PDB file of N, CA, C and O in Angstrom:
ATOM      1  N   MET A1032       7.667  -1.444   6.219  1.00  0.00           N
ATOM      2  CA  MET A1032       6.801  -0.545   6.939  1.00  0.00           C
ATOM      3  C   MET A1032       5.745  -0.629   6.234  1.00  0.00           C
ATOM      4  O   MET A1032       5.503  -0.002   5.085  1.00  0.00           O
ATOM      5  N   PHE A1033       4.300  -1.546   6.624  1.00  0.00           N
ATOM      6  CA  PHE A1033       3.056  -2.250   5.985  1.00  0.00           C
ATOM      7  C   PHE A1033       1.955  -1.493   7.082  1.00  0.00           C
ATOM      8  O   PHE A1033       1.926  -1.417   7.920  1.00  0.00           O
ATOM      9  N   PRO A1034       0.761  -1.220   6.182  1.00  0.00           N
ATOM     10  CA  PRO A1034      -0.014  -0.655   7.235  1.00  0.00           C
ATOM     11  C   PRO A1034      -0.820  -1.938   7.695  1.00  0.00           C
ATOM     12  O   PRO A1034      -0.554  -3.199   7.369  1.00  0.00           O
ATOM     13  N   LYS A1035      -1.201  -1.169   9.457  1.00  0.00           N
ATOM     14  CA  LYS A1035      -1.185  -2.962  10.580  1.00  0.00           C
ATOM     15  C   LYS A1035      -2.722  -2.372  10.401  1.00  0.00           C
ATOM     16  O   LYS A1035      -3.651  -4.052  11.496  1.00  0.00           O
ATOM     17  N   GLU A1036      -3.821  -1.973   9.722  1.00  0.00           N
ATOM     18  CA  GLU A1036      -5.288  -2.530  10.182  1.00  0.00           C
ATOM     19  C   GLU A1036      -5.538  -3.984   8.916  1.00  0.00           C
ATOM     20  O   GLU A1036      -5.164  -3.905   7.707  1.00  0.00           O
ATOM     21  N   HIS A1037      -5.880  -4.946  10.367  1.00  0.00           N
ATOM     22  CA  HIS A1037      -5.707  -6.428   9.413  1.00  0.00           C
ATOM     23  C   HIS A1037      -7.139  -6.190   9.407  1.00  0.00           C
ATOM     24  O   HIS A1037      -6.922  -7.207   7.875  1.00  0.00           O
ATOM     25  N   GLY A1038      -8.285  -6.265   9.108  1.00  0.00           N
ATOM     26  CA  GLY A1038      -9.403  -6.031   8.402  1.00  0.00           C
ATOM     27  C   GLY A1038      -9.289  -5.746   6.879  1.00  0.00           C
ATOM     28  O   GLY A1038     -10.330  -5.798   6.541  1.00  0.00           O
ATOM     29  N   ALA A1039      -8.916  -4.046   6.715  1.00  0.00           N
ATOM     30  CA  ALA A1039      -8.191  -3.758   5.813  1.00  0.00           C
ATOM     31  C   ALA A1039      -7.884  -4.622   5.055  1.00  0.00           C
ATOM     32  O   ALA A1039      -7.919  -4.996   3.518  1.00  0.00           O
ATOM     33  N   TRP A1040      -6.318  -4.980   5.214  1.00  0.00           N
ATOM     34  CA  TRP A1040      -5.876  -6.783   4.695  1.00  0.00           C
ATOM     35  C   TRP A1040      -6.515  -7.256   3.481  1.00  0.00           C
ATOM     36  O   TRP A1040      -7.108  -8.020   2.876  1.00  0.00           O
ATOM     37  N   ASN A1041      -7.526  -7.904   4.788  1.00  0.00           N
ATOM     38  CA  ASN A1041      -8.732  -9.229   4.908  1.00  0.00           C
ATOM     39  C   ASN A1041      -9.142  -8.367   3.204  1.00  0.00           C
ATOM     40  O   ASN A1041     -10.306  -9.506   2.716  1.00  0.00           O
ATOM     41  N   ALA A1042     -10.132  -7.204   3.798  1.00  0.00           N
ATOM     42  CA  ALA A1042     -11.281  -6.396   2.903  1.00  0.00           C
ATOM     43  C   ALA A1042     -10.782  -6.953   1.064  1.00  0.00           C
ATOM     44  O   ALA A1042     -10.863  -7.371   0.367  1.00  0.00           O
ATOM     45  N   LEU A1043      -9.127  -6.111   1.471  1.00  0.00           N
ATOM     46  CA  LEU A1043      -8.982  -5.827  -0.338  1.00  0.00           C
ATOM     47  C   LEU A1043      -8.312  -7.253  -0.741  1.00  0.00           C
ATOM     48  O   LEU A1043      -8.447  -7.455  -1.784  1.00  0.00           O
ATOM     49  N   LEU A1044      -7.680  -8.682  -0.162  1.00  0.00           N
ATOM     50  CA  LEU A1044      -7.616  -9.799  -0.735  1.00  0.00           C
ATOM     51  C   LEU A1044      -8.403 -10.624  -0.903  1.00  0.00           C
ATOM     52  O   LEU A1044      -8.446 -10.727  -1.968  1.00  0.00           O
ATOM     53  N   VAL A1045      -9.721 -10.525   0.020  1.00  0.00           N
ATOM     54  CA  VAL A1045     -10.857 -11.693  -0.262  1.00  0.00           C
ATOM     55  C   VAL A1045     -11.545 -10.654  -1.777  1.00  0.00           C
ATOM     56  O   VAL A1045     -11.681 -11.491  -2.079  1.00  0.00           O
ATOM     57  N   SER A1046     -11.545  -8.982  -1.637  1.00  0.00           N
ATOM     58  CA  SER A1046     -12.088  -8.755  -2.746  1.00  0.00           C
ATOM     59  C   SER A1046     -11.108  -8.831  -3.966  1.00  0.00           C
ATOM     60  O   SER A1046     -11.864  -8.902  -5.112  1.00  0.00           O
ATOM     61  N   LEU A1047      -9.833  -9.106  -4.269  1.00  0.00           N
ATOM     62  CA  LEU A1047      -8.904  -8.770  -5.014  1.00  0.00           C
ATOM     63  C   LEU A1047      -9.192 -10.520  -5.639  1.00  0.00           C
ATOM     64  O   LEU A1047      -9.326 -11.087  -6.622  1.00  0.00           O
ATOM     65  N   ALA A1048      -9.322 -11.723  -4.753  1.00  0.00           N
ATOM     66  CA  ALA A1048      -9.727 -13.304  -4.862  1.00  0.00           C
ATOM     67  C   ALA A1048     -10.894 -13.417  -5.313  1.00  0.00           C
ATOM     68  O   ALA A1048     -11.300 -13.994  -6.710  1.00  0.00           O
ATOM     69  N   ALA A1049     -11.777 -12.895  -5.458  1.00  0.00           N
ATOM     70  CA  ALA A1049     -13.180 -12.592  -5.749  1.00  0.00           C
ATOM     71  C   ALA A1049     -12.890 -11.926  -7.180  1.00  0.00           C
ATOM     72  O   ALA A1049     -14.039 -12.627  -8.352  1.00  0.00           O
ATOM     73  N   GLY A1050     -12.717 -11.159  -7.326  1.00  0.00           N
ATOM     74  CA  GLY A1050     -12.471 -10.949  -8.820  1.00  0.00           C
ATOM     75  C   GLY A1050     -11.646 -12.071  -9.776  1.00  0.00           C
ATOM     76  O   GLY A1050     -12.182 -11.701 -10.827  1.00  0.00           O
ATOM     77  N   TRP A1051     -11.006 -12.181  -9.396  1.00  0.00           N
ATOM     78  CA  TRP A1051      -9.912 -13.524 -10.198  1.00  0.00           C
ATOM     79  C   TRP A1051     -10.358 -14.575 -10.201  1.00  0.00           C
ATOM     80  O   TRP A1051     -10.534 -14.752 -11.322  1.00  0.00           O
ATOM     81  N   TRP A1052     -11.670 -14.705  -8.876  1.00  0.00           N
ATOM     82  CA  TRP A1052     -12.244 -15.754  -9.398  1.00  0.00           C
ATOM     83  C   TRP A1052     -13.545 -15.467 -10.109  1.00  0.00           C
ATOM     84  O   TRP A1052     -13.669 -16.676 -11.122  1.00  0.00           O
ATOM     85  N   THR A1053     -13.802 -14.596 -10.398  1.00  0.00           N
ATOM     86  CA  THR A1053     -15.061 -14.353 -11.148  1.00  0.00           C
ATOM     87  C   THR A1053     -14.147 -14.192 -12.610  1.00  0.00           C
ATOM     88  O   THR A1053     -15.007 -14.402 -13.398  1.00  0.00           O
ATOM     89  N   LEU A1054     -13.598 -13.742 -12.770  1.00  0.00           N
ATOM     90  CA  LEU A1054     -13.027 -13.698 -14.423  1.00  0.00           C
ATOM     91  C   LEU A1054     -12.172 -14.662 -14.572  1.00  0.00           C
ATOM     92  O   LEU A1054     -12.377 -14.752 -15.942  1.00  0.00           O
ATOM     93  N   GLY A1055     -11.958 -15.768 -14.054  1.00  0.00           N
ATOM     94  CA  GLY A1055     -11.621 -17.405 -14.821  1.00  0.00           C
ATOM     95  C   GLY A1055     -10.350 -16.964 -15.108  1.00  0.00           C
ATOM     96  O   GLY A1055      -9.649 -18.181 -14.882  1.00  0.00           O
ATOM     97  N   SER A1056      -9.787 -16.500 -16.403  1.00  0.00           N
ATOM     98  CA  SER A1056      -8.347 -16.823 -16.677  1.00  0.00           C
ATOM     99  C   SER A1056      -7.831 -15.269 -16.457  1.00  0.00           C
ATOM    100  O   SER A1056      -8.476 -14.357 -16.438  1.00  0.00           O
ATOM    101  N   PRO A1057      -6.176 -15.515 -16.008  1.00  0.00           N
ATOM    102  CA  PRO A1057      -5.557 -14.006 -16.643  1.00  0.00           C
ATOM    103  C   PRO A1057      -5.572 -13.690 -17.496  1.00  0.00           C
ATOM    104  O   PRO A1057      -5.655 -13.416 -18.808  1.00  0.00           O
ATOM    105  N   ASN A1058      -5.598 -12.054 -17.412  1.00  0.00           N
ATOM    106  CA  ASN A1058      -6.020 -11.477 -17.911  1.00  0.00           C
ATOM    107  C   ASN A1058      -4.615 -10.060 -17.061  1.00  0.00           C
ATOM    108  O   ASN A1058      -4.636  -9.315 -16.251  1.00  0.00           O
ATOM    109  N   PRO A1059      -4.264  -9.898 -18.469  1.00  0.00           N
ATOM    110  CA  PRO A1059      -3.172  -8.489 -18.211  1.00  0.00           C
ATOM    111  C   PRO A1059      -3.459  -7.106 -17.575  1.00  0.00           C
ATOM    112  O   PRO A1059      -2.739  -7.029 -16.540  1.00  0.00           O
ATOM    113  N   ALA A1060      -4.734  -6.853 -17.715  1.00  0.00           N
ATOM    114  CA  ALA A1060      -5.153  -5.944 -17.223  1.00  0.00           C
ATOM    115  C   ALA A1060      -5.522  -5.548 -15.783  1.00  0.00           C
ATOM    116  O   ALA A1060      -5.509  -5.420 -15.103  1.00  0.00           O
ATOM    117  N   ALA A1061      -5.910  -7.244 -15.102  1.00  0.00           N
ATOM    118  CA  ALA A1061      -6.645  -7.447 -14.189  1.00  0.00           C
ATOM    119  C   ALA A1061      -5.005  -7.584 -13.011  1.00  0.00           C
ATOM    120  O   ALA A1061      -5.259  -7.410 -12.291  1.00  0.00           O
ATOM    121  N   ILE A1062      -4.024  -7.966 -14.084  1.00  0.00           N
ATOM    122  CA  ILE A1062      -2.843  -8.086 -13.046  1.00  0.00           C
ATOM    123  C   ILE A1062      -2.201  -6.830 -12.906  1.00  0.00           C
ATOM    124  O   ILE A1062      -2.407  -6.296 -11.547  1.00  0.00           O
ATOM    125  N   ALA A1063      -2.223  -6.242 -13.740  1.00  0.00           N
ATOM    126  CA  ALA A1063      -1.375  -4.589 -13.615  1.00  0.00           C
ATOM    127  C   ALA A1063      -2.617  -3.782 -12.722  1.00  0.00           C
ATOM    128  O   ALA A1063      -2.365  -2.961 -11.589  1.00  0.00           O
ATOM    129  N   LEU A1064      -4.340  -4.247 -12.397  1.00  0.00           N
ATOM    130  CA  LEU A1064      -5.123  -3.603 -11.350  1.00  0.00           C
ATOM    131  C   LEU A1064      -4.547  -3.628 -10.389  1.00  0.00           C
ATOM    132  O   LEU A1064      -4.665  -2.994  -9.003  1.00  0.00           O
ATOM    133  N   THR A1065      -4.299  -4.651  -9.733  1.00  0.00           N
ATOM    134  CA  THR A1065      -3.901  -6.207  -8.755  1.00  0.00           C
ATOM    135  C   THR A1065      -2.844  -5.254  -8.379  1.00  0.00           C
ATOM    136  O   THR A1065      -2.648  -5.056  -7.160  1.00  0.00           O
ATOM    137  N   LEU A1066      -1.928  -5.197  -9.079  1.00  0.00           N
ATOM    138  CA  LEU A1066      -0.494  -4.440  -8.933  1.00  0.00           C
ATOM    139  C   LEU A1066      -0.492  -2.967  -8.249  1.00  0.00           C
ATOM    140  O   LEU A1066      -0.034  -2.787  -7.267  1.00  0.00           O
ATOM    141  N   LEU A1067      -1.935  -2.665  -9.219  1.00  0.00           N
ATOM    142  CA  LEU A1067      -1.626  -0.972  -8.345  1.00  0.00           C
ATOM    143  C   LEU A1067      -2.203  -0.957  -7.196  1.00  0.00           C
ATOM    144  O   LEU A1067      -1.929  -0.042  -6.396  1.00  0.00           O
ATOM    145  N   TRP A1068      -3.228  -1.664  -7.058  1.00  0.00           N
ATOM    146  CA  TRP A1068      -4.701  -1.588  -5.742  1.00  0.00           C
ATOM    147  C   TRP A1068      -3.408  -2.250  -4.498  1.00  0.00           C
ATOM    148  O   TRP A1068      -3.197  -1.014  -3.145  1.00  0.00           O
ATOM    149  N   LEU A1069      -2.586  -3.186  -4.987  1.00  0.00           N
ATOM    150  CA  LEU A1069      -1.352  -3.845  -3.708  1.00  0.00           C
ATOM    151  C   LEU A1069      -0.483  -2.498  -3.441  1.00  0.00           C
ATOM    152  O   LEU A1069      -0.173  -1.992  -2.061  1.00  0.00           O
ATOM    153  N   SER A1070      -0.063  -1.956  -4.733  1.00  0.00           N
ATOM    154  CA  SER A1070       0.900  -0.422  -3.835  1.00  0.00           C
ATOM    155  C   SER A1070       0.125   0.721  -3.863  1.00  0.00           C
ATOM    156  O   SER A1070       1.321   0.830  -2.398  1.00  0.00           O
ATOM    157  N   ALA A1071      -1.244   0.968  -3.339  1.00  0.00           N
ATOM    158  CA  ALA A1071      -0.920   1.859  -3.406  1.00  0.00           C
ATOM    159  C   ALA A1071      -1.437   1.646  -2.102  1.00  0.00           C
ATOM    160  O   ALA A1071      -1.517   2.766  -1.189  1.00  0.00           O
ATOM    161  N   PHE A1072      -1.738   0.139  -1.025  1.00  0.00           N
ATOM    162  CA  PHE A1072      -2.721  -0.294  -0.399  1.00  0.00           C
ATOM    163  C   PHE A1072      -1.532   0.071   0.313  1.00  0.00           C
ATOM    164  O   PHE A1072      -1.180   0.923   1.670  1.00  0.00           O
ATOM    165  N   ILE A1073      -0.565  -0.160   0.288  1.00  0.00           N
ATOM    166  CA  ILE A1073       1.145  -0.282   1.217  1.00  0.00           C
ATOM    167  C   ILE A1073       1.680   0.893   1.314  1.00  0.00           C
ATOM    168  O   ILE A1073       2.048   0.996   2.141  1.00  0.00           O
ATOM    169  N   LEU A1074       2.070   1.794   0.220  1.00  0.00           N
ATOM    170  CA  LEU A1074       1.709   2.892   0.004  1.00  0.00           C
ATOM    171  C   LEU A1074       1.281   4.084   1.913  1.00  0.00           C
ATOM    172  O   LEU A1074       2.078   5.173   1.786  1.00  0.00           O
ATOM    173  N   LYS A1075      -0.196   3.091   1.927  1.00  0.00           N
ATOM    174  CA  LYS A1075      -0.596   4.275   2.631  1.00  0.00           C
ATOM    175  C   LYS A1075       0.474   4.566   4.614  1.00  0.00           C
ATOM    176  O   LYS A1075       0.247   5.749   4.545  1.00  0.00           O
ATOM    177  N   ALA A1076       1.161   3.498   4.664  1.00  0.00           N
ATOM    178  CA  ALA A1076       1.204   3.559   5.819  1.00  0.00           C
ATOM    179  C   ALA A1076       2.667   4.708   5.604  1.00  0.00           C
ATOM    180  O   ALA A1076       2.666   5.877   6.788  1.00  0.00           O
ATOM    181  N   PRO A1077       3.277   4.751   4.462  1.00  0.00           N
ATOM    182  CA  PRO A1077       4.706   5.542   4.703  1.00  0.00           C
ATOM    183  C   PRO A1077       3.863   6.725   4.651  1.00  0.00           C
ATOM    184  O   PRO A1077       4.670   8.107   5.710  1.00  0.00           O
ATOM    185  N   LEU A1078       3.227   6.789   3.770  1.00  0.00           N
ATOM    186  CA  LEU A1078       2.624   8.889   3.415  1.00  0.00           C
ATOM    187  C   LEU A1078       1.703   8.914   4.294  1.00  0.00           C
ATOM    188  O   LEU A1078       2.348  10.185   5.512  1.00  0.00           O
ATOM    189  N   SER A1079       1.128   7.713   5.382  1.00  0.00           N
ATOM    190  CA  SER A1079       0.419   8.915   6.894  1.00  0.00           C
ATOM    191  C   SER A1079       1.295   9.052   7.744  1.00  0.00           C
ATOM    192  O   SER A1079       1.190  10.056   8.807  1.00  0.00           O
ATOM    193  N   THR A1080       2.414   8.647   8.200  1.00  0.00           N
ATOM    194  CA  THR A1080       3.506   8.475   8.619  1.00  0.00           C
ATOM    195  C   THR A1080       4.498   9.782   8.761  1.00  0.00           C
ATOM    196  O   THR A1080       4.592  10.497   9.175  1.00  0.00           O
ATOM    197  N   PHE A1081       4.748   9.604   7.268  1.00  0.00           N
ATOM    198  CA  PHE A1081       5.387  10.877   7.037  1.00  0.00           C
ATOM    199  C   PHE A1081       3.988  12.349   7.636  1.00  0.00           C
ATOM    200  O   PHE A1081       5.207  13.306   7.855  1.00  0.00           O
ATOM    201  N   LYS A1082       3.301  12.191   7.681  1.00  0.00           N
ATOM    202  CA  LYS A1082       2.009  13.492   7.112  1.00  0.00           C
ATOM    203  C   LYS A1082       2.045  13.179   9.255  1.00  0.00           C
ATOM    204  O   LYS A1082       2.499  14.499   9.617  1.00  0.00           O
ATOM    205  N   GLN A1083       2.134  12.515   9.162  1.00  0.00           N
ATOM    206  CA  GLN A1083       1.747  12.866  11.521  1.00  0.00           C
ATOM    207  C   GLN A1083       3.394  13.209  12.216  1.00  0.00           C
ATOM    208  O   GLN A1083       2.863  13.912  12.764  1.00  0.00           O
ATOM    209  N   TYR A1084       4.395  13.215  11.770  1.00  0.00           N
ATOM    210  CA  TYR A1084       5.811  12.951  12.415  1.00  0.00           C
ATOM    211  C   TYR A1084       6.306  14.468  11.376  1.00  0.00           C
ATOM    212  O   TYR A1084       7.430  14.640  11.587  1.00  0.00           O
ATOM    213  N   ARG A1085       6.219  14.665  10.247  1.00  0.00           N
ATOM    214  CA  ARG A1085       6.541  16.041   9.164  1.00  0.00           C
ATOM    215  C   ARG A1085       6.340  17.219  10.558  1.00  0.00           C
ATOM    216  O   ARG A1085       7.948  17.182  10.737  1.00  0.00           O
ATOM    217  N   LYS A1086       5.979  17.807  11.735  1.00  0.00           N
ATOM    218  CA  LYS A1086       6.361  18.728  12.617  1.00  0.00           C
ATOM    219  C   LYS A1086       7.180  18.183  13.878  1.00  0.00           C
ATOM    220  O   LYS A1086       7.987  18.413  14.658  1.00  0.00           O
ATOM    221  N   ALA A1087       6.597  17.398  14.454  1.00  0.00           N
ATOM    222  CA  ALA A1087       7.277  16.110  15.877  1.00  0.00           C
ATOM    223  C   ALA A1087       8.417  15.940  15.775  1.00  0.00           C
ATOM    224  O   ALA A1087       9.282  16.142  16.737  1.00  0.00           O
ATOM    225  N   ASP A1088       8.225  14.687  14.721  1.00  0.00           N
ATOM    226  CA  ASP A1088      10.027  14.698  14.572  1.00  0.00           C
ATOM    227  C   ASP A1088      10.476  14.561  12.974  1.00  0.00           C
ATOM    228  O   ASP A1088      10.529  13.323  12.252  1.00  0.00           O
ATOM    229  N   PRO A1089      10.937  15.209  13.199  1.00  0.00           N
ATOM    230  CA  PRO A1089      11.416  15.362  11.498  1.00  0.00           C
ATOM    231  C   PRO A1089      12.376  14.216  10.986  1.00  0.00           C
ATOM    232  O   PRO A1089      12.411  13.427   9.239  1.00  0.00           O
ATOM    233  N   SER A1090      13.245  13.343  11.649  1.00  0.00           N
ATOM    234  CA  SER A1090      14.404  12.519  11.055  1.00  0.00           C
ATOM    235  C   SER A1090      13.452  11.250  10.665  1.00  0.00           C
ATOM    236  O   SER A1090      13.572  10.556   9.782  1.00  0.00           O
ATOM    237  N   LYS A1091      12.237  11.403  11.837  1.00  0.00           N
ATOM    238  CA  LYS A1091      11.560   9.569  11.206  1.00  0.00           C
ATOM    239  C   LYS A1091      10.640  10.043  10.375  1.00  0.00           C
ATOM    240  O   LYS A1091      10.348   9.371   9.390  1.00  0.00           O
ATOM    241  N   ALA A1092      10.138  11.533   9.801  1.00  0.00           N
ATOM    242  CA  ALA A1092       9.049  12.007   8.433  1.00  0.00           C
ATOM    243  C   ALA A1092       9.920  11.604   7.420  1.00  0.00           C
ATOM    244  O   ALA A1092       9.446  11.390   6.622  1.00  0.00           O
ATOM    245  N   MET A1093      11.379  11.696   7.375  1.00  0.00           N
ATOM    246  CA  MET A1093      12.310  12.395   6.482  1.00  0.00           C
ATOM    247  C   MET A1093      12.367  10.287   6.044  1.00  0.00           C
ATOM    248  O   MET A1093      12.647   9.736   5.349  1.00  0.00           O
ATOM    249  N   LYS A1094      12.548   9.662   7.096  1.00  0.00           N
ATOM    250  CA  LYS A1094      12.892   8.107   6.520  1.00  0.00           C
ATOM    251  C   LYS A1094      11.104   7.410   6.087  1.00  0.00           C
ATOM    252  O   LYS A1094      11.719   6.718   5.479  1.00  0.00           O
ATOM    253  N   ALA A1095      10.238   7.972   6.525  1.00  0.00           N
ATOM    254  CA  ALA A1095       9.145   7.201   6.302  1.00  0.00           C
ATOM    255  C   ALA A1095       8.674   8.086   4.692  1.00  0.00           C
ATOM    256  O   ALA A1095       8.269   7.353   4.099  1.00  0.00           O
ATOM    257  N   GLY A1096       9.743   9.739   4.469  1.00  0.00           N
ATOM    258  CA  GLY A1096       8.848   9.887   3.127  1.00  0.00           C
ATOM    259  C   GLY A1096      10.128   9.149   1.978  1.00  0.00           C
ATOM    260  O   GLY A1096       9.650   8.854   1.251  1.00  0.00           O
ATOM    261  N   ALA A1097      11.066   8.793   2.579  1.00  0.00           N
ATOM    262  CA  ALA A1097      12.202   8.260   1.255  1.00  0.00           C
ATOM    263  C   ALA A1097      11.787   6.795   1.232  1.00  0.00           C
ATOM    264  O   ALA A1097      12.120   6.493   0.211  1.00  0.00           O
ATOM    265  N   TRP A1098      11.258   6.195   2.079  1.00  0.00           N
ATOM    266  CA  TRP A1098      10.774   4.995   2.508  1.00  0.00           C
ATOM    267  C   TRP A1098       9.495   5.002   1.108  1.00  0.00           C
ATOM    268  O   TRP A1098       9.015   3.845  -0.159  1.00  0.00           O
ATOM    269  N   ALA A1099       8.534   5.892   1.284  1.00  0.00           N
ATOM    270  CA  ALA A1099       7.374   6.241   0.308  1.00  0.00           C
ATOM    271  C   ALA A1099       7.801   6.643  -1.556  1.00  0.00           C
ATOM    272  O   ALA A1099       7.513   6.192  -2.140  1.00  0.00           O
ATOM    273  N   PHE A1100       8.973   6.847  -0.264  1.00  0.00           N
ATOM    274  CA  PHE A1100       9.664   7.702  -2.134  1.00  0.00           C
ATOM    275  C   PHE A1100       9.933   6.679  -3.313  1.00  0.00           C
ATOM    276  O   PHE A1100      10.250   6.059  -4.605  1.00  0.00           O
ATOM    277  N   LEU A1101      10.975   5.322  -2.014  1.00  0.00           N
ATOM    278  CA  LEU A1101      11.046   4.096  -2.863  1.00  0.00           C
ATOM    279  C   LEU A1101      10.021   3.538  -3.544  1.00  0.00           C
ATOM    280  O   LEU A1101      10.199   2.796  -4.293  1.00  0.00           O
ATOM    281  N   LEU A1102       8.766   3.558  -2.487  1.00  0.00           N
ATOM    282  CA  LEU A1102       7.704   2.268  -3.135  1.00  0.00           C
ATOM    283  C   LEU A1102       7.063   3.265  -4.175  1.00  0.00           C
ATOM    284  O   LEU A1102       6.674   2.288  -5.132  1.00  0.00           O
ATOM    285  N   LEU A1103       7.570   4.150  -4.089  1.00  0.00           N
ATOM    286  CA  LEU A1103       6.134   4.903  -5.799  1.00  0.00           C
ATOM    287  C   LEU A1103       7.662   4.674  -6.555  1.00  0.00           C
ATOM    288  O   LEU A1103       6.886   4.013  -7.674  1.00  0.00           O
ATOM    289  N   GLY A1104       8.742   4.191  -6.067  1.00  0.00           N
ATOM    290  CA  GLY A1104       9.404   4.589  -7.422  1.00  0.00           C
ATOM    291  C   GLY A1104       9.488   3.176  -8.361  1.00  0.00           C
ATOM    292  O   GLY A1104       9.561   2.612  -9.119  1.00  0.00           O
ATOM    293  N   ILE A1105       9.392   2.299  -7.232  1.00  0.00           N
ATOM    294  CA  ILE A1105       8.940   0.679  -7.364  1.00  0.00           C
ATOM    295  C   ILE A1105       7.808   0.585  -8.605  1.00  0.00           C
ATOM    296  O   ILE A1105       7.530  -0.126  -8.988  1.00  0.00           O
TER     297      ILE A1105
END
């Protein structure tokens, strides 16, 4: 379950690439921050699905909630 906002993916990845290009060399803090931003962006889809279907379709909401919990654990 990945976010479907194609323009948002471009904005996120281009800004991360520009930051890495400006940085010049790999940095542990930059790697951690990149992983944090990508994880937070990927987590957006299951959390919004969980919120949207919480009352209308509880089984779909629980699947999205379980997926979000799994991603949060990773």
